[in-house]
Amino acid sequence: MTESYDFTLWSHYYRDYLLSNIIPFWLRHSIDTEYGGYFTCLDRYGKVFDTDKFIWLQARQVWMFAKLYQDNDLNVSDNERKEWLKTAQHGAIFLEKYGRHPINGQWYFSLTQQGHPLIEPYNIFSSIFASMAFGQMAKIDKNNCEKYKQIALETFDDIQKRRLNPKGEWNKASDLSPRKLKSFALPMMMCNLSMELEHLIDKQLIQTLTQECIQEIIVEFRQADSGLILEYINANDGSRNDSFEGRLLNPGHGIEAMWFLLDIAERQNNKELTTICIDTIIKILEYSWDEKYNGIFYFLDIEQRPPQQLEWDQKLWWVHLETLIALIKAIDHQPERTNELLGWLNKVQKYTIDHFVDSEGGELYGYLNRQGEVLLNLKGGKWKGCYHVPRAFYLCYKTLDKISKKK
Amino acid sequence: MTESYDFTLWSHYYRDYLLSNIIPFWLRHSIDTEYGGYFTCLDRYGKVFDTDKFIWLQARQVWMFAKLYQDNDLNVSDNERKEWLKTAQHGAIFLEKYGRHPINGQWYFSLTQQGHPLIEPYNIFSSIFASMAFGQMAKIDKNNCEKYKQIALETFDDIQKRRLNPKGEWNKASDLSPRKLKSFALPMMMCNLSMELEHLIDKQLIQTLTQECIQEIIVEFRQADSGLILEYINANDGSRNDSFEGRLLNPGHGIEAMWFLLDIAERQNNKELTTICIDTIIKILEYSWDEKYNGIFYFLDIEQRPPQQLEWDQKLWWVHLETLIALIKAIDHQPERTNELLGWLNKVQKYTIDHFVDSEGGELYGYLNRQGEVLLNLKGGKWKGCYHVPRAFYLCYKTLDKISKKK
């Protein structure tokens, strides 16, 4: 069967919804003009239902607006772009002022609306997203360029120091435990971060780090037999660990990592890596697609045993959006596989638009039950902010536009 | 409408399923004859799918068999009762040998099959369940009575010391945080524990502790306006806190606590407390019953905002079983409200039998989706062991039997 897909039409769709709906939604509802930073807990229509400020989401929103501002080809007015710059600055000021622990300088997990600390810096990903945010701010905020560069680099150094024991004192694993696992999330995010900071960091360091992470992901976390990616493996030799953690699959995570690696493979002109990434995307989709109700499962067990996560069968926005990015990039990088990839792209895109996009309330729903019905009708919360949705619509637009212009 | 309910018939139902199905299921599948202790990760038919040993569940299973062994009125053979004693001892030996941290003596959260530590004693409830288990073992294991009493008491002392900061070094809340919350789970479990250890501890201490906890639960956690029980309140003055935690309702928790308090009220002959508890059970049920698909929600937000927990709409076995215990005890304690309570009892019991009881695979399912379909077909896992199901069937049987004999 030959799959059809109108690259030009869909590139317009992603651009239009991004610029006429998604970005205005966040500009209208998320700016805290009183205390700075952003509200992210927004109900279906954008009303704030909780005022806590989560560093992941504060930093990601800074990053997003800084990224958009840098794109001169979006064909929007100067005023609009200036508002994006202002919005990014608004979050960066709040983060700089309140985001870090006064003694160890690490990034908190969450703050009150006013910026008082709530949850300690137990989570290294707060630092990763902060580093990405200030790395982008250093590019666009001329008056604060040096200062923001400094913050990005200090944070990057801290991440490097903490990598081997990212949970630090909050690690609940016993010192006496025979089970030492390493997590896929870390090399995955380090790949992303090293691309993000390449304008600030020594090229050789970036290259070594990137190669290490690619090696770990492709050779260790990816299972040669099934092509699936495990969330945790034995730290010493990368082998499988027969435990809840060691059997866990997080399909969205694996697919998201594959498009990070596709970007790296493109720069390195590494065709072999490109092929492995695309094969892996397809293997993960084949394993994780819900044949009964459609959509991609949130968590699975590689031995098909019951997973720990009660939310395993839910359909999450970011899983589907990361898959769209990955599939569209895959088509861009290996056009000869377009037909095979379009089968999946049409399926995942239809599911996403039918179930996640909320043209009445705006933006996208985040959490559906297995059947595809809305489980929580929020547009933002503790984990969903101004990030996966605009990033995906932006990258899908850019990549589809590129493909359609090549044709 | 007059509700009908055959107390004798149902007392037989609970007894028969307990003794002919539930207990044999755990005896047949959960005993680790190689390394000691119990397997709790059992699939639909009892096959072990993971061998980790969780202290909560090890201790609860010891407690359960020790409890059953003490009941002379169950009309079972001596051999059967001896097997229960042996099974309780089997778990107690494993716990005594491997369960505690070698330096601080606190109870780990989990161990490998062989008893090596996995997760540190970050969780005070491991200690609470261990203390309950050894408190019961001290009653039945004549050769080890003094030793087990000692373990129960040392653990109780440690719990007392940790109560004000139960998470200790694993507490992620910042010292600088303006949000200091206290958790409902602790006074609730202290009520239960003080009843469990009354044969070992100074009467005056028990009474003071119990009164403190009742006060906290009824005056602070229970909201006078709605009759609902919050999971977290401000630590300083017990007031509401407008945050995800501060808005959280856990209906099963609230209802379970109410039957702990009903037991205490009966001993104290405190009719006022009995009335408050029964009113609260009904208020919680009215708020938390799913009118669309039946069953009791797992988590809700007291302001009807989106809860953090993605599993909020699922139907969990223990929530429904604790409700059955609470309703049957309520009828026993205030027979004049039987008709009002039977409405709920018939509803919750029908739901439980129709959806949770698995007469083919045995025992009860634990996790259903909102629609009442099986979400995970395990019979035991990281959190479901030999505890809520047998305890509920045992207590429902005993209480219904008592009611039917009074009639």
PDB file of N, CA and C in Angstrom, chain A residues 41 49-50 52 54 102 108 112 116-120 122 169-174 176-179 242-244 247 298 305-308 310-314 367 369 371 373 375-376 378 382, chain B residues 41 49-50 52 54 102 108 112 116-120 122 169-174 176-179 243-244 247 298 305-308 310-314 367 369 371 373 375-376 378 382:
ATOM      1  N   CYS A  41       0.271  25.498  36.003  1.00  0.00           N
ATOM      2  CA  CYS A  41      -0.915  24.687  36.299  1.00  0.00           C
ATOM      3  C   CYS A  41      -2.139  25.419  35.763  1.00  0.00           C
ATOM      4  N   PHE A  49      -4.835  26.982  38.242  1.00  0.00           N
ATOM      5  CA  PHE A  49      -5.448  26.241  39.354  1.00  0.00           C
ATOM      6  C   PHE A  49      -4.454  25.911  40.463  1.00  0.00           C
ATOM      7  N   ASP A  50      -3.190  26.219  40.255  1.00  0.00           N
ATOM      8  CA  ASP A  50      -2.185  26.058  41.314  1.00  0.00           C
ATOM      9  C   ASP A  50      -1.018  26.961  40.941  1.00  0.00           C
ATOM     10  N   ASP A  52       2.284  26.875  42.300  1.00  0.00           N
ATOM     11  CA  ASP A  52       3.659  26.416  42.525  1.00  0.00           C
ATOM     12  C   ASP A  52       4.467  26.525  41.235  1.00  0.00           C
ATOM     13  N   PHE A  54       7.640  24.975  39.196  1.00  0.00           N
ATOM     14  CA  PHE A  54       8.499  23.807  39.063  1.00  0.00           C
ATOM     15  C   PHE A  54       9.659  24.167  38.143  1.00  0.00           C
ATOM     16  N   PRO A 102      21.095  28.336  48.079  1.00  0.00           N
ATOM     17  CA  PRO A 102      22.090  29.362  48.425  1.00  0.00           C
ATOM     18  C   PRO A 102      23.461  28.781  48.769  1.00  0.00           C
ATOM     19  N   TYR A 108      16.817  24.030  42.602  1.00  0.00           N
ATOM     20  CA  TYR A 108      15.702  23.429  43.338  1.00  0.00           C
ATOM     21  C   TYR A 108      14.802  22.647  42.391  1.00  0.00           C
ATOM     22  N   THR A 112       7.641  28.201  45.654  1.00  0.00           N
ATOM     23  CA  THR A 112       6.301  28.797  45.754  1.00  0.00           C
ATOM     24  C   THR A 112       6.150  29.857  44.665  1.00  0.00           C
ATOM     25  N   HIS A 116       9.939  31.224  47.018  1.00  0.00           N
ATOM     26  CA  HIS A 116      10.538  30.539  48.174  1.00  0.00           C
ATOM     27  C   HIS A 116      10.743  29.065  47.844  1.00  0.00           C
ATOM     28  N   PRO A 117      11.851  28.501  48.322  1.00  0.00           N
ATOM     29  CA  PRO A 117      12.099  27.089  47.999  1.00  0.00           C
ATOM     30  C   PRO A 117      11.064  26.161  48.623  1.00  0.00           C
ATOM     31  N   LEU A 118      10.661  25.153  47.857  1.00  0.00           N
ATOM     32  CA  LEU A 118       9.775  24.113  48.386  1.00  0.00           C
ATOM     33  C   LEU A 118      10.512  22.784  48.452  1.00  0.00           C
ATOM     34  N   ILE A 119      10.945  22.305  47.283  1.00  0.00           N
ATOM     35  CA  ILE A 119      11.562  20.974  47.234  1.00  0.00           C
ATOM     36  C   ILE A 119      13.030  21.103  46.815  1.00  0.00           C
ATOM     37  N   GLU A 120      13.870  20.436  47.576  1.00  0.00           N
ATOM     38  CA  GLU A 120      15.321  20.499  47.429  1.00  0.00           C
ATOM     39  C   GLU A 120      15.797  20.042  46.042  1.00  0.00           C
ATOM     40  N   TYR A 122      16.917  17.643  44.488  1.00  0.00           N
ATOM     41  CA  TYR A 122      17.196  16.205  44.492  1.00  0.00           C
ATOM     42  C   TYR A 122      17.297  15.654  43.078  1.00  0.00           C
ATOM     43  N   GLU A 169      22.521  12.574  47.917  1.00  0.00           N
ATOM     44  CA  GLU A 169      22.090  12.144  49.248  1.00  0.00           C
ATOM     45  C   GLU A 169      20.653  11.627  49.255  1.00  0.00           C
ATOM     46  N   TRP A 170      19.901  11.897  48.178  1.00  0.00           N
ATOM     47  CA  TRP A 170      18.507  11.426  48.137  1.00  0.00           C
ATOM     48  C   TRP A 170      18.376  10.047  47.498  1.00  0.00           C
ATOM     49  N   ASN A 171      19.491   9.440  47.197  1.00  0.00           N
ATOM     50  CA  ASN A 171      19.471   8.095  46.631  1.00  0.00           C
ATOM     51  C   ASN A 171      19.040   7.100  47.705  1.00  0.00           C
ATOM     52  N   LYS A 172      17.922   6.418  47.465  1.00  0.00           N
ATOM     53  CA  LYS A 172      17.395   5.504  48.475  1.00  0.00           C
ATOM     54  C   LYS A 172      17.976   4.094  48.372  1.00  0.00           C
ATOM     55  N   ALA A 173      18.736   3.829  47.315  1.00  0.00           N
ATOM     56  CA  ALA A 173      19.334   2.498  47.192  1.00  0.00           C
ATOM     57  C   ALA A 173      20.364   2.317  48.296  1.00  0.00           C
ATOM     58  N   SER A 174      20.345   1.165  48.933  1.00  0.00           N
ATOM     59  CA  SER A 174      21.294   0.893  50.010  1.00  0.00           C
ATOM     60  C   SER A 174      22.712   0.782  49.459  1.00  0.00           C
ATOM     61  N   LEU A 176      24.704  -1.196  50.527  1.00  0.00           N
ATOM     62  CA  LEU A 176      24.969  -2.638  50.560  1.00  0.00           C
ATOM     63  C   LEU A 176      24.222  -3.381  49.453  1.00  0.00           C
ATOM     64  N   SER A 177      23.444  -2.654  48.677  1.00  0.00           N
ATOM     65  CA  SER A 177      22.620  -3.325  47.667  1.00  0.00           C
ATOM     66  C   SER A 177      23.481  -3.953  46.580  1.00  0.00           C
ATOM     67  N   PRO A 178      23.176  -5.213  46.242  1.00  0.00           N
ATOM     68  CA  PRO A 178      23.877  -5.840  45.116  1.00  0.00           C
ATOM     69  C   PRO A 178      23.355  -5.328  43.772  1.00  0.00           C
ATOM     70  N   ARG A 179      22.280  -4.544  43.790  1.00  0.00           N
ATOM     71  CA  ARG A 179      21.672  -4.084  42.533  1.00  0.00           C
ATOM     72  C   ARG A 179      22.084  -2.641  42.256  1.00  0.00           C
ATOM     73  N   ASP A 242      16.916  -8.417  36.155  1.00  0.00           N
ATOM     74  CA  ASP A 242      15.547  -8.930  36.252  1.00  0.00           C
ATOM     75  C   ASP A 242      14.855  -8.378  37.496  1.00  0.00           C
ATOM     76  N   SER A 243      14.314  -7.185  37.350  1.00  0.00           N
ATOM     77  CA  SER A 243      13.597  -6.519  38.442  1.00  0.00           C
ATOM     78  C   SER A 243      12.586  -5.587  37.792  1.00  0.00           C
ATOM     79  N   PHE A 244      11.690  -5.012  38.607  1.00  0.00           N
ATOM     80  CA  PHE A 244      10.703  -4.076  38.044  1.00  0.00           C
ATOM     81  C   PHE A 244      11.400  -3.000  37.210  1.00  0.00           C
ATOM     82  N   ARG A 247      13.160  -4.325  33.968  1.00  0.00           N
ATOM     83  CA  ARG A 247      12.290  -4.788  32.867  1.00  0.00           C
ATOM     84  C   ARG A 247      11.504  -3.644  32.234  1.00  0.00           C
ATOM     85  N   TYR A 298       2.168   4.103  27.833  1.00  0.00           N
ATOM     86  CA  TYR A 298       3.107   4.942  28.585  1.00  0.00           C
ATOM     87  C   TYR A 298       4.270   4.100  29.126  1.00  0.00           C
ATOM     88  N   ARG A 305       5.433  -8.812  31.901  1.00  0.00           N
ATOM     89  CA  ARG A 305       4.906  -8.993  33.262  1.00  0.00           C
ATOM     90  C   ARG A 305       4.231  -7.686  33.691  1.00  0.00           C
ATOM     91  N   PRO A 306       3.499  -7.707  34.798  1.00  0.00           N
ATOM     92  CA  PRO A 306       2.805  -6.470  35.185  1.00  0.00           C
ATOM     93  C   PRO A 306       3.807  -5.383  35.574  1.00  0.00           C
ATOM     94  N   PRO A 307       3.711  -4.207  34.987  1.00  0.00           N
ATOM     95  CA  PRO A 307       4.603  -3.119  35.411  1.00  0.00           C
ATOM     96  C   PRO A 307       4.148  -2.554  36.752  1.00  0.00           C
ATOM     97  N   GLN A 308       5.077  -1.863  37.417  1.00  0.00           N
ATOM     98  CA  GLN A 308       4.760  -1.199  38.687  1.00  0.00           C
ATOM     99  C   GLN A 308       3.818  -0.023  38.509  1.00  0.00           C
ATOM    100  N   LEU A 310       0.933   2.218  37.758  1.00  0.00           N
ATOM    101  CA  LEU A 310      -0.506   2.050  37.560  1.00  0.00           C
ATOM    102  C   LEU A 310      -0.989   2.797  36.320  1.00  0.00           C
ATOM    103  N   GLU A 311      -0.237   3.803  35.890  1.00  0.00           N
ATOM    104  CA  GLU A 311      -0.631   4.609  34.732  1.00  0.00           C
ATOM    105  C   GLU A 311      -0.110   4.021  33.424  1.00  0.00           C
ATOM    106  N   TRP A 312       0.328   2.767  33.453  1.00  0.00           N
ATOM    107  CA  TRP A 312       1.033   2.188  32.306  1.00  0.00           C
ATOM    108  C   TRP A 312       0.251   2.257  31.001  1.00  0.00           C
ATOM    109  N   ASP A 313      -1.070   2.144  31.055  1.00  0.00           N
ATOM    110  CA  ASP A 313      -1.832   2.038  29.798  1.00  0.00           C
ATOM    111  C   ASP A 313      -2.357   3.377  29.303  1.00  0.00           C
ATOM    112  N   GLN A 314      -2.003   4.462  30.015  1.00  0.00           N
ATOM    113  CA  GLN A 314      -2.519   5.770  29.620  1.00  0.00           C
ATOM    114  C   GLN A 314      -1.795   6.291  28.383  1.00  0.00           C
ATOM    115  N   TYR A 367      -3.327  14.178  29.191  1.00  0.00           N
ATOM    116  CA  TYR A 367      -3.479  12.846  29.779  1.00  0.00           C
ATOM    117  C   TYR A 367      -4.803  12.218  29.365  1.00  0.00           C
ATOM    118  N   ASN A 369      -7.008   8.409  29.038  1.00  0.00           N
ATOM    119  CA  ASN A 369      -6.998   7.021  29.496  1.00  0.00           C
ATOM    120  C   ASN A 369      -6.720   6.101  28.304  1.00  0.00           C
ATOM    121  N   GLN A 371      -8.551   4.276  26.609  1.00  0.00           N
ATOM    122  CA  GLN A 371      -9.565   4.360  25.562  1.00  0.00           C
ATOM    123  C   GLN A 371      -9.449   5.647  24.739  1.00  0.00           C
ATOM    124  N   GLU A 373      -9.988   8.690  26.045  1.00  0.00           N
ATOM    125  CA  GLU A 373     -10.824   9.749  26.619  1.00  0.00           C
ATOM    126  C   GLU A 373      -9.979  10.612  27.556  1.00  0.00           C
ATOM    127  N   LEU A 375      -8.478  12.180  30.603  1.00  0.00           N
ATOM    128  CA  LEU A 375      -8.374  11.716  31.988  1.00  0.00           C
ATOM    129  C   LEU A 375      -8.244  12.902  32.938  1.00  0.00           C
ATOM    130  N   LEU A 376      -7.471  13.892  32.527  1.00  0.00           N
ATOM    131  CA  LEU A 376      -7.307  15.142  33.285  1.00  0.00           C
ATOM    132  C   LEU A 376      -7.404  16.244  32.240  1.00  0.00           C
ATOM    133  N   LEU A 378      -6.527  19.269  32.240  1.00  0.00           N
ATOM    134  CA  LEU A 378      -5.605  20.391  32.369  1.00  0.00           C
ATOM    135  C   LEU A 378      -4.812  20.597  31.078  1.00  0.00           C
ATOM    136  N   LYS A 382       2.079  19.889  36.896  1.00  0.00           N
ATOM    137  CA  LYS A 382       3.386  19.749  37.528  1.00  0.00           C
ATOM    138  C   LYS A 382       4.434  19.294  36.513  1.00  0.00           C
TER     139      LYS A 382
ATOM    140  N   CYS B  41       4.964 -11.027  44.639  1.00  0.00           N
ATOM    141  CA  CYS B  41       4.631 -10.674  43.255  1.00  0.00           C
ATOM    142  C   CYS B  41       4.124 -11.919  42.545  1.00  0.00           C
ATOM    143  N   PHE B  49       6.245 -13.654  39.660  1.00  0.00           N
ATOM    144  CA  PHE B  49       6.813 -12.923  38.517  1.00  0.00           C
ATOM    145  C   PHE B  49       7.929 -11.967  38.917  1.00  0.00           C
ATOM    146  N   ASP B  50       8.168 -11.826  40.203  1.00  0.00           N
ATOM    147  CA  ASP B  50       9.307 -11.031  40.676  1.00  0.00           C
ATOM    148  C   ASP B  50       9.605 -11.496  42.098  1.00  0.00           C
ATOM    149  N   ASP B  52      11.612  -9.826  44.536  1.00  0.00           N
ATOM    150  CA  ASP B  52      11.980  -8.845  45.561  1.00  0.00           C
ATOM    151  C   ASP B  52      11.069  -8.989  46.777  1.00  0.00           C
ATOM    152  N   PHE B  54       9.461  -6.971  49.932  1.00  0.00           N
ATOM    153  CA  PHE B  54       9.122  -5.649  50.439  1.00  0.00           C
ATOM    154  C   PHE B  54       8.730  -5.782  51.907  1.00  0.00           C
ATOM    155  N   PRO B 102      22.019  -2.583  59.651  1.00  0.00           N
ATOM    156  CA  PRO B 102      22.956  -3.035  60.688  1.00  0.00           C
ATOM    157  C   PRO B 102      23.388  -1.919  61.634  1.00  0.00           C
ATOM    158  N   TYR B 108      14.450  -1.808  56.659  1.00  0.00           N
ATOM    159  CA  TYR B 108      14.603  -1.493  55.238  1.00  0.00           C
ATOM    160  C   TYR B 108      13.242  -1.386  54.566  1.00  0.00           C
ATOM    161  N   THR B 112      16.437  -8.121  48.462  1.00  0.00           N
ATOM    162  CA  THR B 112      16.417  -9.116  47.387  1.00  0.00           C
ATOM    163  C   THR B 112      15.801 -10.410  47.928  1.00  0.00           C
ATOM    164  N   HIS B 116      19.356  -9.582  50.837  1.00  0.00           N
ATOM    165  CA  HIS B 116      20.280  -8.444  50.775  1.00  0.00           C
ATOM    166  C   HIS B 116      19.482  -7.143  50.688  1.00  0.00           C
ATOM    167  N   PRO B 117      19.981  -6.100  51.350  1.00  0.00           N
ATOM    168  CA  PRO B 117      19.230  -4.836  51.315  1.00  0.00           C
ATOM    169  C   PRO B 117      19.178  -4.230  49.917  1.00  0.00           C
ATOM    170  N   LEU B 118      18.025  -3.697  49.559  1.00  0.00           N
ATOM    171  CA  LEU B 118      17.888  -2.958  48.303  1.00  0.00           C
ATOM    172  C   LEU B 118      17.641  -1.485  48.586  1.00  0.00           C
ATOM    173  N   ILE B 119      16.522  -1.212  49.270  1.00  0.00           N
ATOM    174  CA  ILE B 119      16.140   0.191  49.485  1.00  0.00           C
ATOM    175  C   ILE B 119      16.181   0.513  50.979  1.00  0.00           C
ATOM    176  N   GLU B 120      16.819   1.622  51.273  1.00  0.00           N
ATOM    177  CA  GLU B 120      17.072   2.064  52.641  1.00  0.00           C
ATOM    178  C   GLU B 120      15.781   2.279  53.448  1.00  0.00           C
ATOM    179  N   TYR B 122      13.780   4.410  54.367  1.00  0.00           N
ATOM    180  CA  TYR B 122      13.315   5.795  54.233  1.00  0.00           C
ATOM    181  C   TYR B 122      11.876   5.946  54.683  1.00  0.00           C
ATOM    182  N   GLU B 169      16.349  11.927  56.808  1.00  0.00           N
ATOM    183  CA  GLU B 169      17.274  12.496  55.823  1.00  0.00           C
ATOM    184  C   GLU B 169      16.733  12.428  54.393  1.00  0.00           C
ATOM    185  N   TRP B 170      15.679  11.610  54.186  1.00  0.00           N
ATOM    186  CA  TRP B 170      15.118  11.502  52.829  1.00  0.00           C
ATOM    187  C   TRP B 170      14.007  12.512  52.577  1.00  0.00           C
ATOM    188  N   ASN B 171      13.789  13.393  53.521  1.00  0.00           N
ATOM    189  CA  ASN B 171      12.777  14.429  53.350  1.00  0.00           C
ATOM    190  C   ASN B 171      13.258  15.439  52.310  1.00  0.00           C
ATOM    191  N   LYS B 172      12.516  15.562  51.212  1.00  0.00           N
ATOM    192  CA  LYS B 172      12.949  16.449  50.133  1.00  0.00           C
ATOM    193  C   LYS B 172      12.480  17.894  50.315  1.00  0.00           C
ATOM    194  N   ALA B 173      11.630  18.137  51.309  1.00  0.00           N
ATOM    195  CA  ALA B 173      11.175  19.511  51.529  1.00  0.00           C
ATOM    196  C   ALA B 173      12.358  20.345  52.004  1.00  0.00           C
ATOM    197  N   SER B 174      12.489  21.533  51.451  1.00  0.00           N
ATOM    198  CA  SER B 174      13.588  22.413  51.839  1.00  0.00           C
ATOM    199  C   SER B 174      13.402  22.894  53.279  1.00  0.00           C
ATOM    200  N   LEU B 176      14.114  25.679  54.153  1.00  0.00           N
ATOM    201  CA  LEU B 176      13.671  27.066  53.993  1.00  0.00           C
ATOM    202  C   LEU B 176      12.220  27.153  53.524  1.00  0.00           C
ATOM    203  N   SER B 177      11.603  26.004  53.292  1.00  0.00           N
ATOM    204  CA  SER B 177      10.243  26.026  52.746  1.00  0.00           C
ATOM    205  C   SER B 177       9.256  26.619  53.733  1.00  0.00           C
ATOM    206  N   PRO B 178       8.405  27.528  53.253  1.00  0.00           N
ATOM    207  CA  PRO B 178       7.348  28.050  54.120  1.00  0.00           C
ATOM    208  C   PRO B 178       6.203  27.043  54.279  1.00  0.00           C
ATOM    209  N   ARG B 179       6.248  25.953  53.517  1.00  0.00           N
ATOM    210  CA  ARG B 179       5.145  24.980  53.551  1.00  0.00           C
ATOM    211  C   ARG B 179       5.531  23.779  54.402  1.00  0.00           C
ATOM    212  N   SER B 243      -2.490  23.617  48.008  1.00  0.00           N
ATOM    213  CA  SER B 243      -1.440  23.054  47.157  1.00  0.00           C
ATOM    214  C   SER B 243      -1.926  21.670  46.731  1.00  0.00           C
ATOM    215  N   PHE B 244      -1.205  21.048  45.798  1.00  0.00           N
ATOM    216  CA  PHE B 244      -1.607  19.701  45.370  1.00  0.00           C
ATOM    217  C   PHE B 244      -1.781  18.779  46.576  1.00  0.00           C
ATOM    218  N   ARG B 247      -4.737  19.744  48.966  1.00  0.00           N
ATOM    219  CA  ARG B 247      -6.107  19.545  48.462  1.00  0.00           C
ATOM    220  C   ARG B 247      -6.447  18.067  48.286  1.00  0.00           C
ATOM    221  N   TYR B 298      -9.822   6.529  43.588  1.00  0.00           N
ATOM    222  CA  TYR B 298      -8.608   6.333  44.384  1.00  0.00           C
ATOM    223  C   TYR B 298      -8.141   7.657  45.009  1.00  0.00           C
ATOM    224  N   ARG B 305     -10.171  20.306  41.607  1.00  0.00           N
ATOM    225  CA  ARG B 305      -9.157  20.638  40.600  1.00  0.00           C
ATOM    226  C   ARG B 305      -8.457  19.338  40.188  1.00  0.00           C
ATOM    227  N   PRO B 306      -7.660  19.374  39.125  1.00  0.00           N
ATOM    228  CA  PRO B 306      -7.026  18.124  38.695  1.00  0.00           C
ATOM    229  C   PRO B 306      -6.024  17.634  39.739  1.00  0.00           C
ATOM    230  N   PRO B 307      -6.145  16.396  40.179  1.00  0.00           N
ATOM    231  CA  PRO B 307      -5.139  15.878  41.113  1.00  0.00           C
ATOM    232  C   PRO B 307      -3.842  15.561  40.379  1.00  0.00           C
ATOM    233  N   GLN B 308      -2.752  15.463  41.149  1.00  0.00           N
ATOM    234  CA  GLN B 308      -1.450  15.090  40.589  1.00  0.00           C
ATOM    235  C   GLN B 308      -1.408  13.645  40.125  1.00  0.00           C
ATOM    236  N   LEU B 310      -1.962  10.383  38.416  1.00  0.00           N
ATOM    237  CA  LEU B 310      -2.562   9.944  37.154  1.00  0.00           C
ATOM    238  C   LEU B 310      -3.513   8.773  37.367  1.00  0.00           C
ATOM    239  N   GLU B 311      -3.337   8.037  38.461  1.00  0.00           N
ATOM    240  CA  GLU B 311      -4.173   6.868  38.745  1.00  0.00           C
ATOM    241  C   GLU B 311      -5.431   7.236  39.526  1.00  0.00           C
ATOM    242  N   TRP B 312      -5.762   8.520  39.572  1.00  0.00           N
ATOM    243  CA  TRP B 312      -6.826   8.997  40.457  1.00  0.00           C
ATOM    244  C   TRP B 312      -8.160   8.295  40.245  1.00  0.00           C
ATOM    245  N   ASP B 313      -8.484   7.924  39.015  1.00  0.00           N
ATOM    246  CA  ASP B 313      -9.837   7.401  38.754  1.00  0.00           C
ATOM    247  C   ASP B 313      -9.913   5.878  38.815  1.00  0.00           C
ATOM    248  N   GLN B 314      -8.783   5.234  39.165  1.00  0.00           N
ATOM    249  CA  GLN B 314      -8.779   3.773  39.198  1.00  0.00           C
ATOM    250  C   GLN B 314      -9.515   3.255  40.430  1.00  0.00           C
ATOM    251  N   TYR B 367      -6.232  -4.118  40.869  1.00  0.00           N
ATOM    252  CA  TYR B 367      -6.245  -2.836  40.167  1.00  0.00           C
ATOM    253  C   TYR B 367      -7.179  -2.882  38.962  1.00  0.00           C
ATOM    254  N   ASN B 369      -9.434  -0.399  36.090  1.00  0.00           N
ATOM    255  CA  ASN B 369      -9.537   0.962  35.566  1.00  0.00           C
ATOM    256  C   ASN B 369     -10.879   1.568  36.002  1.00  0.00           C
ATOM    257  N   GLN B 371     -13.534   2.062  34.499  1.00  0.00           N
ATOM    258  CA  GLN B 371     -14.689   1.329  33.986  1.00  0.00           C
ATOM    259  C   GLN B 371     -14.914   0.009  34.725  1.00  0.00           C
ATOM    260  N   GLU B 373     -12.748  -2.547  34.583  1.00  0.00           N
ATOM    261  CA  GLU B 373     -12.050  -3.649  33.908  1.00  0.00           C
ATOM    262  C   GLU B 373     -10.679  -3.852  34.555  1.00  0.00           C
ATOM    263  N   LEU B 375      -6.998  -3.882  35.215  1.00  0.00           N
ATOM    264  CA  LEU B 375      -5.904  -3.063  34.688  1.00  0.00           C
ATOM    265  C   LEU B 375      -4.583  -3.815  34.777  1.00  0.00           C
ATOM    266  N   LEU B 376      -4.396  -4.517  35.884  1.00  0.00           N
ATOM    267  CA  LEU B 376      -3.213  -5.367  36.085  1.00  0.00           C
ATOM    268  C   LEU B 376      -3.760  -6.659  36.666  1.00  0.00           C
ATOM    269  N   LEU B 378      -2.419  -9.028  38.256  1.00  0.00           N
ATOM    270  CA  LEU B 378      -1.651  -9.648  39.332  1.00  0.00           C
ATOM    271  C   LEU B 378      -2.531  -9.884  40.566  1.00  0.00           C
ATOM    272  N   LYS B 382       4.126  -5.131  44.440  1.00  0.00           N
ATOM    273  CA  LYS B 382       4.966  -4.356  45.347  1.00  0.00           C
ATOM    274  C   LYS B 382       4.149  -3.832  46.529  1.00  0.00           C
TER     275      LYS B 382
END
